[in-house]
Coordinates of C-alpha atoms in Angstrom, one line a residue:
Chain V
X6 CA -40.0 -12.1 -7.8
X7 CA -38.9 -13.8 -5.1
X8 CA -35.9 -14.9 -7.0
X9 CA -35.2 -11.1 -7.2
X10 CA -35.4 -10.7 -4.1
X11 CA -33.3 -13.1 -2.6
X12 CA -30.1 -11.5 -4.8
X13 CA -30.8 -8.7 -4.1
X14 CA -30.3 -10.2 0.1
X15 CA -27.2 -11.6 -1.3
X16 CA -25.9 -8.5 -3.0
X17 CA -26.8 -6.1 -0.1
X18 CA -24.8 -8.6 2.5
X19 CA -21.5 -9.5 0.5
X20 CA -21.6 -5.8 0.3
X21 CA -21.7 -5.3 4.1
X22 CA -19.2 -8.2 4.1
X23 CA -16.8 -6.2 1.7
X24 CA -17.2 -3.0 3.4
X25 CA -16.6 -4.9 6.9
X26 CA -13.7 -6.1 5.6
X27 CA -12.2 -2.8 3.9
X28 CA -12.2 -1.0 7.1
X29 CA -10.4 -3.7 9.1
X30 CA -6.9 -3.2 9.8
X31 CA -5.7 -6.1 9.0
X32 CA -6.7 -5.5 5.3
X33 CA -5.7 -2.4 5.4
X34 CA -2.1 -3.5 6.3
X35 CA -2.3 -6.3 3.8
X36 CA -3.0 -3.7 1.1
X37 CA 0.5 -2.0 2.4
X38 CA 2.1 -5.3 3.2
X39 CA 0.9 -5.5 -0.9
X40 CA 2.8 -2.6 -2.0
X41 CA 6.2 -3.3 0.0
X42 CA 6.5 -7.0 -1.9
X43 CA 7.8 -6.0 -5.0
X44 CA 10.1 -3.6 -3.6
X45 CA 11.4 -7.0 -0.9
X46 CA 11.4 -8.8 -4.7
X47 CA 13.8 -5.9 -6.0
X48 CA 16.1 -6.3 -3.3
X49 CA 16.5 -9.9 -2.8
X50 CA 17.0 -10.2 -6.5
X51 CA 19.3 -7.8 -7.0
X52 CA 21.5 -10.1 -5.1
X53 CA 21.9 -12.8 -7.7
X54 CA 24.2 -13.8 -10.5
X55 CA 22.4 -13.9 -13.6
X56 CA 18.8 -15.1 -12.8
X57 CA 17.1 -11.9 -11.7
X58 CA 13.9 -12.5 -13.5
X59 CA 13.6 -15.7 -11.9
X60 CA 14.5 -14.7 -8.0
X61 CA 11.9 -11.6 -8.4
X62 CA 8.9 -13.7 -9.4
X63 CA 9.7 -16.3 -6.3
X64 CA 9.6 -13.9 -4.0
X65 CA 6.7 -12.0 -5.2
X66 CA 5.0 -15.4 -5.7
X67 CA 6.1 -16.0 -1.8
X68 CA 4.9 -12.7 -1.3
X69 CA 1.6 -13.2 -2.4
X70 CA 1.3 -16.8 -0.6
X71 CA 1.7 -15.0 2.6
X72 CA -0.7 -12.1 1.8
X73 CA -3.0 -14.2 0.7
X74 CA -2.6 -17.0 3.9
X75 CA -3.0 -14.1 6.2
X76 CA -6.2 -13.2 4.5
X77 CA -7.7 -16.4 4.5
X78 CA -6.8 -17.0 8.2
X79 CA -7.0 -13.7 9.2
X80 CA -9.6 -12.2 7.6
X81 CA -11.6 -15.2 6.4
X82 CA -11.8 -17.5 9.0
X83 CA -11.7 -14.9 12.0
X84 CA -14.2 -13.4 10.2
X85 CA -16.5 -15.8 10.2
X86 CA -15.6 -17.1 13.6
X87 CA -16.4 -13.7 15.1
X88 CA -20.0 -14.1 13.2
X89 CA -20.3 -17.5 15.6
X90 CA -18.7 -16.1 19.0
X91 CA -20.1 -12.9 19.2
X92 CA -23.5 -14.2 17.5
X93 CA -23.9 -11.7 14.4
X94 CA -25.1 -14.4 12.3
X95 CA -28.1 -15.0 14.7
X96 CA -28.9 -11.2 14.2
X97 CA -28.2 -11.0 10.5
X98 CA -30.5 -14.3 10.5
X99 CA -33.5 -13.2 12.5
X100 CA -34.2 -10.1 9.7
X101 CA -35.5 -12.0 6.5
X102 CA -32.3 -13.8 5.2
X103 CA -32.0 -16.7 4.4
X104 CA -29.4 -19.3 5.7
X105 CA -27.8 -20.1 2.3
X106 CA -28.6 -17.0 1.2
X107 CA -26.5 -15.4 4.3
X108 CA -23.4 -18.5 3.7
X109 CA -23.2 -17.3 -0.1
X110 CA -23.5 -13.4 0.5
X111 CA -20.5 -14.0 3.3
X112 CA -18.8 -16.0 0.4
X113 CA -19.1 -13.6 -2.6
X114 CA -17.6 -10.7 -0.2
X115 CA -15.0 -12.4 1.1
X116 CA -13.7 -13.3 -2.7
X117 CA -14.2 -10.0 -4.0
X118 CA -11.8 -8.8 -1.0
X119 CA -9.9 -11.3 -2.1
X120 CA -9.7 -10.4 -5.4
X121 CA -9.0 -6.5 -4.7
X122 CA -6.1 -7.6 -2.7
X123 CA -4.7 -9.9 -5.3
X124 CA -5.2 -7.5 -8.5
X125 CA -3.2 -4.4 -5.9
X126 CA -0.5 -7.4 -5.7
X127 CA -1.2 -7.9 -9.5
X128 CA -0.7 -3.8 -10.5
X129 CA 2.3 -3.3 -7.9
X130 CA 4.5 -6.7 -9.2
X131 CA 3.6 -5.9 -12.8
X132 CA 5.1 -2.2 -12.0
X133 CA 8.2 -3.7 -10.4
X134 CA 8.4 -6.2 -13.1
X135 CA 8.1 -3.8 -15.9
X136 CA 10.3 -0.9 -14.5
X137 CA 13.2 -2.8 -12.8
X138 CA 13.4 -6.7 -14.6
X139 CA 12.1 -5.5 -17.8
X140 CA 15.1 -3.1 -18.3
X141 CA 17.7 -5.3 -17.3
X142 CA 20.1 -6.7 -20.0
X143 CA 18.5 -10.2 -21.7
X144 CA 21.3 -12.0 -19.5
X145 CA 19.6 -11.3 -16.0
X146 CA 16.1 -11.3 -17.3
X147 CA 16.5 -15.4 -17.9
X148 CA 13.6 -15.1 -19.9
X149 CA 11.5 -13.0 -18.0
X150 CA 8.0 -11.8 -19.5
X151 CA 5.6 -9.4 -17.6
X152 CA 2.6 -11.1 -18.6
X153 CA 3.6 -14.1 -16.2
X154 CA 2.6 -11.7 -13.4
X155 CA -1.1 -11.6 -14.1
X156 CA -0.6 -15.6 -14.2
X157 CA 1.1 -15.7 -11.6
X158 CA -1.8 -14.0 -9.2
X159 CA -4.6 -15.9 -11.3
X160 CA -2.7 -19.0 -10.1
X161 CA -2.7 -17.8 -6.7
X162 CA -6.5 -16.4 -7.2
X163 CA -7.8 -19.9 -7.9
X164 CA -6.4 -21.9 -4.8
X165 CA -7.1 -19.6 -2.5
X166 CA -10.6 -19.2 -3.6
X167 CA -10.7 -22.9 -2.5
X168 CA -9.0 -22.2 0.9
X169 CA -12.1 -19.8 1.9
X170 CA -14.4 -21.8 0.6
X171 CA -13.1 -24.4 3.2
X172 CA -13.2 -21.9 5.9
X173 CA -16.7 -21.2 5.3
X174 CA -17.5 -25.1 5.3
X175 CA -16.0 -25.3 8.8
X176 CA -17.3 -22.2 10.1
X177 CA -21.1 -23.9 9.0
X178 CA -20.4 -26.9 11.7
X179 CA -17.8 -25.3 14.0
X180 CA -18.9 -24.0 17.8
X181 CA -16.0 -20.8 17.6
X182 CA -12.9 -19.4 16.4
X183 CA -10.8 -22.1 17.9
X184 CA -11.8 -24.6 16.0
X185 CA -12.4 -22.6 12.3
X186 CA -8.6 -21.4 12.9
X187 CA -7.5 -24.9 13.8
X188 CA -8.8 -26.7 11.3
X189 CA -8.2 -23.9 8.2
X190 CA -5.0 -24.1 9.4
X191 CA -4.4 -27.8 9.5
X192 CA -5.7 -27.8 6.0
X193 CA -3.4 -25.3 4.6
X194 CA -0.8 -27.6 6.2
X195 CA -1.3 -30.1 4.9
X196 CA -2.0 -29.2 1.6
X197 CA 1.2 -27.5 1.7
X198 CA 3.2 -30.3 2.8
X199 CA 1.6 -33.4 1.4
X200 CA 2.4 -33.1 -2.8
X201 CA 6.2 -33.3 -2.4
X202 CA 5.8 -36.5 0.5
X203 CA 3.5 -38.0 -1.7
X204 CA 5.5 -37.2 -4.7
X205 CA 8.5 -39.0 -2.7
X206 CA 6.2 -42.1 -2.1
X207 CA 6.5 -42.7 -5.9
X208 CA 10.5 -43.4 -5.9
X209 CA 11.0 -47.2 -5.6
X210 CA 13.7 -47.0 -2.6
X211 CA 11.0 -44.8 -0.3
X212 CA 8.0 -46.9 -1.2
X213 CA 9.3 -50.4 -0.2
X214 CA 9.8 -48.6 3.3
X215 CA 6.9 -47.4 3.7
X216 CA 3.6 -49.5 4.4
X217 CA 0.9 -49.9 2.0
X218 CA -1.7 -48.8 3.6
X219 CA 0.4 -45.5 5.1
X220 CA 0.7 -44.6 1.4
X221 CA -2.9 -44.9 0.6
X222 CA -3.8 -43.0 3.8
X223 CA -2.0 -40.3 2.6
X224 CA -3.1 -40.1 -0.6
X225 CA -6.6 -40.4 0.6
X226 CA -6.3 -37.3 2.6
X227 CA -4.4 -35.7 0.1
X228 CA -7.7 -36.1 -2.5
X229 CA -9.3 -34.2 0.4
X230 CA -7.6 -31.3 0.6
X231 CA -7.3 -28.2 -2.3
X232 CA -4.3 -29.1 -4.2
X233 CA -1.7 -26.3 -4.1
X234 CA 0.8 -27.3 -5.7
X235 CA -1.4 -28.1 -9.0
X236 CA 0.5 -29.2 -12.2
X237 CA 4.0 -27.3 -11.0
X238 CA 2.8 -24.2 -11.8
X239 CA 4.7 -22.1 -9.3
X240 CA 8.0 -23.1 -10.9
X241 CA 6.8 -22.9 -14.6
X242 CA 5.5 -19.3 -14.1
X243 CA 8.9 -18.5 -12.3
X244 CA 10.8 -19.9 -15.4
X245 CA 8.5 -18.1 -17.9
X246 CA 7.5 -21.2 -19.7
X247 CA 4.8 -21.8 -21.5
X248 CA 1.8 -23.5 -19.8
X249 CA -0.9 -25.1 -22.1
X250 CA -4.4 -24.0 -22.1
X251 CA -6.0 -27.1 -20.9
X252 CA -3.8 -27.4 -18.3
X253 CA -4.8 -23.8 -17.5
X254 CA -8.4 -24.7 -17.7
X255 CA -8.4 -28.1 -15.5
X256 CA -6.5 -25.8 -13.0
X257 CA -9.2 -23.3 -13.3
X258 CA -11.8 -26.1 -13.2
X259 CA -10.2 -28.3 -10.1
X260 CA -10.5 -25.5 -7.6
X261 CA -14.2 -23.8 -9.1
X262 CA -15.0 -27.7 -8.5
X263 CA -13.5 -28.1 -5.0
X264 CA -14.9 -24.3 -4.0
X265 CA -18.0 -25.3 -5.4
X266 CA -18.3 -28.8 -3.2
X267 CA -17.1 -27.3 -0.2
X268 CA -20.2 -24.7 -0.5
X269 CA -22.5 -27.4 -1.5
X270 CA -21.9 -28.9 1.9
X271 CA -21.5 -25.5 3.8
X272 CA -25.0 -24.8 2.7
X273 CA -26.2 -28.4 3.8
X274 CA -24.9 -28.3 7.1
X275 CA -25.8 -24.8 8.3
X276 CA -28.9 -25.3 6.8
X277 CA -29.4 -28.2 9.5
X278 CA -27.1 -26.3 12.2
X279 CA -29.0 -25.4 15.4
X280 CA -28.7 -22.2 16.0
Chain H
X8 CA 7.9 18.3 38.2
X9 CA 8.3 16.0 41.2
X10 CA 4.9 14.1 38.9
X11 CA 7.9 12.2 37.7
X12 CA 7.8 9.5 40.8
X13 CA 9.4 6.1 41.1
X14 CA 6.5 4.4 40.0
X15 CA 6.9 6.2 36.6
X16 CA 10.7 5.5 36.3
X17 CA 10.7 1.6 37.0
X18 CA 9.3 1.2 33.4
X19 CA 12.7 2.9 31.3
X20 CA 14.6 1.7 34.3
X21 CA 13.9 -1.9 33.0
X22 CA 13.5 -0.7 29.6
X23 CA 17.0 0.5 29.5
X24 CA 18.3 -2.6 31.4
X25 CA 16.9 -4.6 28.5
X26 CA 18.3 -2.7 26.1
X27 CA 21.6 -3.3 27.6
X28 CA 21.2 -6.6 28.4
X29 CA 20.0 -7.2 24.4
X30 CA 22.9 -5.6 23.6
X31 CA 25.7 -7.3 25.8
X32 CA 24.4 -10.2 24.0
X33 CA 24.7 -9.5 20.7
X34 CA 27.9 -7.8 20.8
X35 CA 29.6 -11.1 21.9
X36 CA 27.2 -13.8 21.3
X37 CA 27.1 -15.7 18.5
X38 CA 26.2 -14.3 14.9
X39 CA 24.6 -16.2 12.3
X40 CA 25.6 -13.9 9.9
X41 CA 29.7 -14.8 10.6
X42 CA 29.2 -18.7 9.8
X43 CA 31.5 -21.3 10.3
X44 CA 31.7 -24.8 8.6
X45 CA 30.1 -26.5 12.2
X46 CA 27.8 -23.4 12.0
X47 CA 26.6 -24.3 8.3
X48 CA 26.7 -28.4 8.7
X49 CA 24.8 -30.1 6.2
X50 CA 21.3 -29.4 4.7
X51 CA 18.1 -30.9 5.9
X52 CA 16.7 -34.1 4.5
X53 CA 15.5 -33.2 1.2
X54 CA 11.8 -34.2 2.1
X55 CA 11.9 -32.3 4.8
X56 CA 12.8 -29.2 2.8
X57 CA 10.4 -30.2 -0.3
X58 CA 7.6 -30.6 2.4
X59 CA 8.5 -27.1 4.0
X60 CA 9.0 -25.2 1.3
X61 CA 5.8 -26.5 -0.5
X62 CA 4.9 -24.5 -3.7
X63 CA 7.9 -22.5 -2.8
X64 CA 10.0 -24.3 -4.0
X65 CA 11.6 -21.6 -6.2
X66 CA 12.0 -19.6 -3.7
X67 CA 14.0 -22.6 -1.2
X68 CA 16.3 -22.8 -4.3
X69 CA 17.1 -19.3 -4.3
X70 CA 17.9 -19.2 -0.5
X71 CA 20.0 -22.4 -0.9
X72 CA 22.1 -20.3 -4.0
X73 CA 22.5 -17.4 -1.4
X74 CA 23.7 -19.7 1.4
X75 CA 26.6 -21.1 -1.3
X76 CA 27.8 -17.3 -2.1
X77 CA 28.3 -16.8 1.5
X78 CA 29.7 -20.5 1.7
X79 CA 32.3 -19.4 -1.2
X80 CA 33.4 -16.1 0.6
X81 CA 33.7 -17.8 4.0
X82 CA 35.2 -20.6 2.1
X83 CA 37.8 -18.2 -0.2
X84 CA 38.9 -16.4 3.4
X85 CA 39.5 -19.4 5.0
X86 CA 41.9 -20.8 2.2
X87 CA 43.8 -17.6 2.1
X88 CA 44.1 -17.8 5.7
X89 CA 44.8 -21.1 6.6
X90 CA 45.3 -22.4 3.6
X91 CA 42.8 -25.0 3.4
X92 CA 38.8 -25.5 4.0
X93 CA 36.2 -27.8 5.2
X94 CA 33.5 -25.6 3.4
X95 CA 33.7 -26.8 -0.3
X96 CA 31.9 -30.4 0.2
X97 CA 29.0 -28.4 2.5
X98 CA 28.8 -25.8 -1.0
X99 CA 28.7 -28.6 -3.0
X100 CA 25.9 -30.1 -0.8
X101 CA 23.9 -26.7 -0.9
X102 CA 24.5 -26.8 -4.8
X103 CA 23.0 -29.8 -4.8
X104 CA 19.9 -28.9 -2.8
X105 CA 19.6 -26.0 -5.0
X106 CA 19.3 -28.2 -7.9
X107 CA 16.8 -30.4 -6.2
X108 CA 14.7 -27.6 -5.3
X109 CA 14.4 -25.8 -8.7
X110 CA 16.4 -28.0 -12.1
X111 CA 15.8 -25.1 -13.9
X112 CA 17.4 -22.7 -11.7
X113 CA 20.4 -21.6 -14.3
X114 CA 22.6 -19.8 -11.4
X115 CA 23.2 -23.1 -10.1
X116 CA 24.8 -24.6 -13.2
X117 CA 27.2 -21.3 -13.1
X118 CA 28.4 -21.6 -10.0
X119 CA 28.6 -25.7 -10.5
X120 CA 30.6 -24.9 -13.6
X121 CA 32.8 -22.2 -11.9
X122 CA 33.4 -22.5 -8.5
X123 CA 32.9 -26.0 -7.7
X124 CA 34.5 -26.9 -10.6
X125 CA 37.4 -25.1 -10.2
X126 CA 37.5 -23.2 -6.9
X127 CA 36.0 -26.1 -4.7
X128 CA 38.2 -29.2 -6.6
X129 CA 35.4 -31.0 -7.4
X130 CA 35.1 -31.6 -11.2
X131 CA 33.2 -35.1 -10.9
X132 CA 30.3 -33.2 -8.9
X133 CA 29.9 -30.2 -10.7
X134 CA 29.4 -32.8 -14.0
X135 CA 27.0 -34.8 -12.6
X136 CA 25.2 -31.6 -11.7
X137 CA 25.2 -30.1 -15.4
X138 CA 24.6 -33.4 -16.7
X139 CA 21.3 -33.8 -14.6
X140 CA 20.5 -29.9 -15.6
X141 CA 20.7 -30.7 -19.2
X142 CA 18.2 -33.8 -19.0
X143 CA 15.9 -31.5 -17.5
X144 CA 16.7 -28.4 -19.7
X145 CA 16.1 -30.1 -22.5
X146 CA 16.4 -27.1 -25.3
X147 CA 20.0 -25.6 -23.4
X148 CA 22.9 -26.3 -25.0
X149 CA 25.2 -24.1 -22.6
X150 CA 24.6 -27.0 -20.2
X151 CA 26.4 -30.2 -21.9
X152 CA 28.7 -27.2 -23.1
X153 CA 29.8 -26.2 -19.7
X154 CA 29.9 -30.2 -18.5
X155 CA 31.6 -31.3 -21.9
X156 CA 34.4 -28.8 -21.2
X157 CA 34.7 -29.9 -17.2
X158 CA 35.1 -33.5 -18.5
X159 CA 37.9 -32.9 -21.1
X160 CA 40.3 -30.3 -18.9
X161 CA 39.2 -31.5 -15.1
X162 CA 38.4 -35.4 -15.7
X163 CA 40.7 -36.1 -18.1
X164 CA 37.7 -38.0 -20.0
X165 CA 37.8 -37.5 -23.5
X166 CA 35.3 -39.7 -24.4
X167 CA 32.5 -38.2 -22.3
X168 CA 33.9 -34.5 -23.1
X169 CA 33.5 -35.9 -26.8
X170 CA 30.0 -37.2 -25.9
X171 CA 28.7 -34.3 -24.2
X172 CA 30.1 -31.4 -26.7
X173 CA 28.1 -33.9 -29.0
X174 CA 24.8 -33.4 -27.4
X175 CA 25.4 -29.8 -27.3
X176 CA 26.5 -29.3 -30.8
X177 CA 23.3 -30.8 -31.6
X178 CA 20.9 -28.8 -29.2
X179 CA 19.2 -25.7 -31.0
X180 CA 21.0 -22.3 -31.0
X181 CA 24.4 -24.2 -30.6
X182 CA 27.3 -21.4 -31.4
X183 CA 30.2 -23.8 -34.1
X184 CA 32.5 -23.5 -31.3
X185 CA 30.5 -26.4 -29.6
X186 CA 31.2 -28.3 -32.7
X187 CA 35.1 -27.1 -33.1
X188 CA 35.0 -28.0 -29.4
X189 CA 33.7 -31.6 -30.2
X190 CA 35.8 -32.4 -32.8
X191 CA 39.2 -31.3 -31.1
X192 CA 37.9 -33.6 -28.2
X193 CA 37.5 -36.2 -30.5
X194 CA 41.0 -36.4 -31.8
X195 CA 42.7 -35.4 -28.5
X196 CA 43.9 -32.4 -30.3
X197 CA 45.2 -28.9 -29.1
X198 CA 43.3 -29.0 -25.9
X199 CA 44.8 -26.0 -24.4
X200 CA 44.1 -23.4 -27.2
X201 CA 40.6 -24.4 -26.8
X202 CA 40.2 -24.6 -22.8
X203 CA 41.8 -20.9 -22.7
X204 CA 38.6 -19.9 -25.1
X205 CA 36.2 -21.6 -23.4
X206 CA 37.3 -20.2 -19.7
X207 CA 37.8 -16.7 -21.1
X208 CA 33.8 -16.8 -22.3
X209 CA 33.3 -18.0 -18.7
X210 CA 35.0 -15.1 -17.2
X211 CA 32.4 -12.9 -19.5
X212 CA 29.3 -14.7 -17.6
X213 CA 30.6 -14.6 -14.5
X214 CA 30.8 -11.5 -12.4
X215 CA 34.3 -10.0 -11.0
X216 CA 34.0 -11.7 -7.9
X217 CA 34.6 -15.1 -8.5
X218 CA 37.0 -14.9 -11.6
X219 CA 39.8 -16.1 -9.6
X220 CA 39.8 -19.8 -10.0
X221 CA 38.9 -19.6 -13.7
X222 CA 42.1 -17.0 -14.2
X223 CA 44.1 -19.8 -12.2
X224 CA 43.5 -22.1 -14.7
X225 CA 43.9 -20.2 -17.2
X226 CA 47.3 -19.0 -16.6
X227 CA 48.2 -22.7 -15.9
X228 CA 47.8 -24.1 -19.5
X229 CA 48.9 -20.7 -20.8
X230 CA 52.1 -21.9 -18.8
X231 CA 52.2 -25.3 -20.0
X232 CA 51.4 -24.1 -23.7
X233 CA 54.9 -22.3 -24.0

């Protein structure tokens, strides 16, 4: 019964969390922004030699990077923030809810946002895809196949779902929006920019350079952080190559594991937070 | 009517002194679009770029491809005009980038192939370039094609031009003329008949635009077959 209850809680929140989120602005202009990408893809491919195929799924894959970085700072972590500075979580939590009950229900909405705004980016690339690549001759396509656009967003889908996961665990500790938008932000920094340094630490010439225990700091940190450039997919999907199904599933797997930590230990904290 | 006061007028007053000022300014400032070779210079460290461009880096490739077409025009207008160019090695050095960025990125081995083959002078390059595509495009025959070609009619280097048609006559999908190709290198034989072939299927690849140093060559060992 009480079990029943309690998702019941959840449901009705992430609910209010979705529709909260549906009536911003911003998301309403990412759901534009959405539709305009494939269109920006059209054009910037149209401007190569051979490898149109290619160009339009990096841009849309750019595309969908942005949209989905706005979102998560945006929408997610100012969300959340606004729960702290203009104290609707202490409102929410004085009617019977539950504190992990009220960090999950803010979760769930927040990724089935998410995921409405990735599957519009989904439908309108696939469109652009199949009407303008997909009658190109074989040349231009390099190789180009439509189904690489539904992998393409489930790519995105996955580390992004880890992103607001990490919002969420700094909004449980954090005192406003400063710091939630500061250290979201320094997190998708870095997980941006460490893979290639670290990648670069691995060449003999660079590593002899570099200090030992620089190296290891870095890779520390990295192990930290979501990993977003995971197994090269970006460039794989762009190329239409095959990608094996257990590389697909560890993917899957690495960032359901790093969401799922970085909720573990949003619950733990808030839980102890004094509010 | 007389609602309209000063107070209401200073706003477009600066509005439209803006306007003009914004426009002064661009008229005869500097464009980025109209680059020059100290405009261009050389591209960033390549960590910096891999670090910037993060998962992107498809997408940092693509922009690097675009900056070499308008290298090439700004590069082709100068030579006509002056008769020589700084731009070629800063191409080169965005091909190279481009390459970095994205080995599978097959636009770059065109324009390695064609312009800075031919147009830019720099045969050496743009078969290092193809040679480091085909280790990474494994299954591509084109690639060792292209170089194997660049080797025998630019370098001079039968041996490598025999060793690279080799590896492409062997790759899957492999038209015979790879192996005609291979064999003529081998023996030294009848180079020109062969380089015409090969450049005229080049010309088919390549769009209208930048046909003009492959035609070059072309008439040149048409000339020095009769």
């Amino acid at each position: 019964m009480l079990r029943a209850n309690s998702s019941r809680l959840i449901f009705e929140l992430s609910r209010f969390t979705l529709v909260e989120i549906i009536q911003s602005r911003v998301f309403r202009l990412l759901i534009g922004g959405s539709l305009l990408i494939p269109l920006i893809a059209v054009v910037i491919a149209s401007l190569f030699m051979a490898d149109v195929g290619k160009v339009y799924l990096d841009v849309t894959l750019s595309g969908a990077h942005f949209v989905s970085m706005v979102f998560t700072l945006f929408i997610a972590a100012s969300l959340l923030a606004k729960d702290i500075d203009q104290r609707i979580c202490y409102i929410i939590l004085s009617a019977p809810i539950k504190r992990h009950e009220y960090i999950l229900a803010r979760y769930a909405g927040l990724s089935i946002a998410f995921a409405i705004l990735a599957l519009t980016l989904t439908i309108t690339a696939y469109i652009g895809g199949y009407f303008y690549i997909g009658t190109l001759p074989e040349l231009y396509q390099s190789g180009f196949s439509v189904i690489m656009i539904p992998m393409m967003f489930f790519y995105i889908f996955f580390q992004y779902l880890s992103l607001i996961s990490v919002a969420v665990f700094f909004f449980s500790w954090a005192t406003g929006t400063a710091e939630i938008l500061l250290f979201t932000s320094s997190v998708i920094l870095f997980s941006w920019a460490f893979p290639p340094v670290l990648a670069a630490l691995q060449t003999e010439e660079l590593a002899s350079q570099t200090p030992q225990f620089l190296s290891r700091l870095i890779e520390v940190i990295y192990q930290f952080l979501p990993h977003l450039n995971g197994s090269d997919f970006a460039l794989s999907i762009a190329h239409s190559l095959h990608i094996n199904v257990k590389d697909l599933l560890l993917y899957m797997l690495e960032h359901s594991a790093y969401a799922g930590i970085a909720l573990v230990l949003a619950l733990l904290l808030f839980k102890r937070r004094d509010l | 009517m007389n609602s309209f006061t000063a107070e209401h007028r200073s706003p477009y007053f600066f509005l439209g002194l803006f306007l003009v000022c914004l426009f002064a300014a661009r008229t005869d400032g500097l464009d980025n679009r109209h680059a020059t070779a100290e405009r261009w210079g050389s591209p960033a460290p390549v960590l910096l770029d891999l670090s910037l461009a993060g998962p992107l880096r498809g997408l940092a490739s693509d922009f690097d491809v675009l900056t070499v077409f308008s290298i090439y025009h700004a590069a082709s207008q100068e030579q006509k005009s002056r008769g020589s160019t700084e731009l070629w090695p800063v191409m080169a050095a965005y091909l190279q980038r481009a390459q970095e960025m994205d080995p599978r990125f097959f636009d770059v081995y065109r324009l390695s192939g064609a312009l800075l083959a031919y147009d830019a002078k720099m045969p050496h390059l743009a078969v290092q370039l193809l040679q480091r595509g085909a280790e990474q495009l494994e299954d591509n025959w084109e690639l060792p094609f292209i170089a194997g070609f660049l080797a025998y009619d630019q370098l001079k280097d039968n041996s490598l031009a025999y060793s690279l048609m080799k590896e492409a006559a062997l790759r899957p999908g492999t038209p015979p003329l790879t192996v005609h190709l291979a064999a003529r290198f081998l023996a030294k034989d009848e180079g020109n008949s062969a380089g015409i072939a090969f450049l005229q299927t080049m010309i088919e690849l390549m769009p209208e635009g930048y046909h003009a140093g492959l035609k070059q060559r072309i008439s040149e060992l048409q000339g020095s077959q009769q």
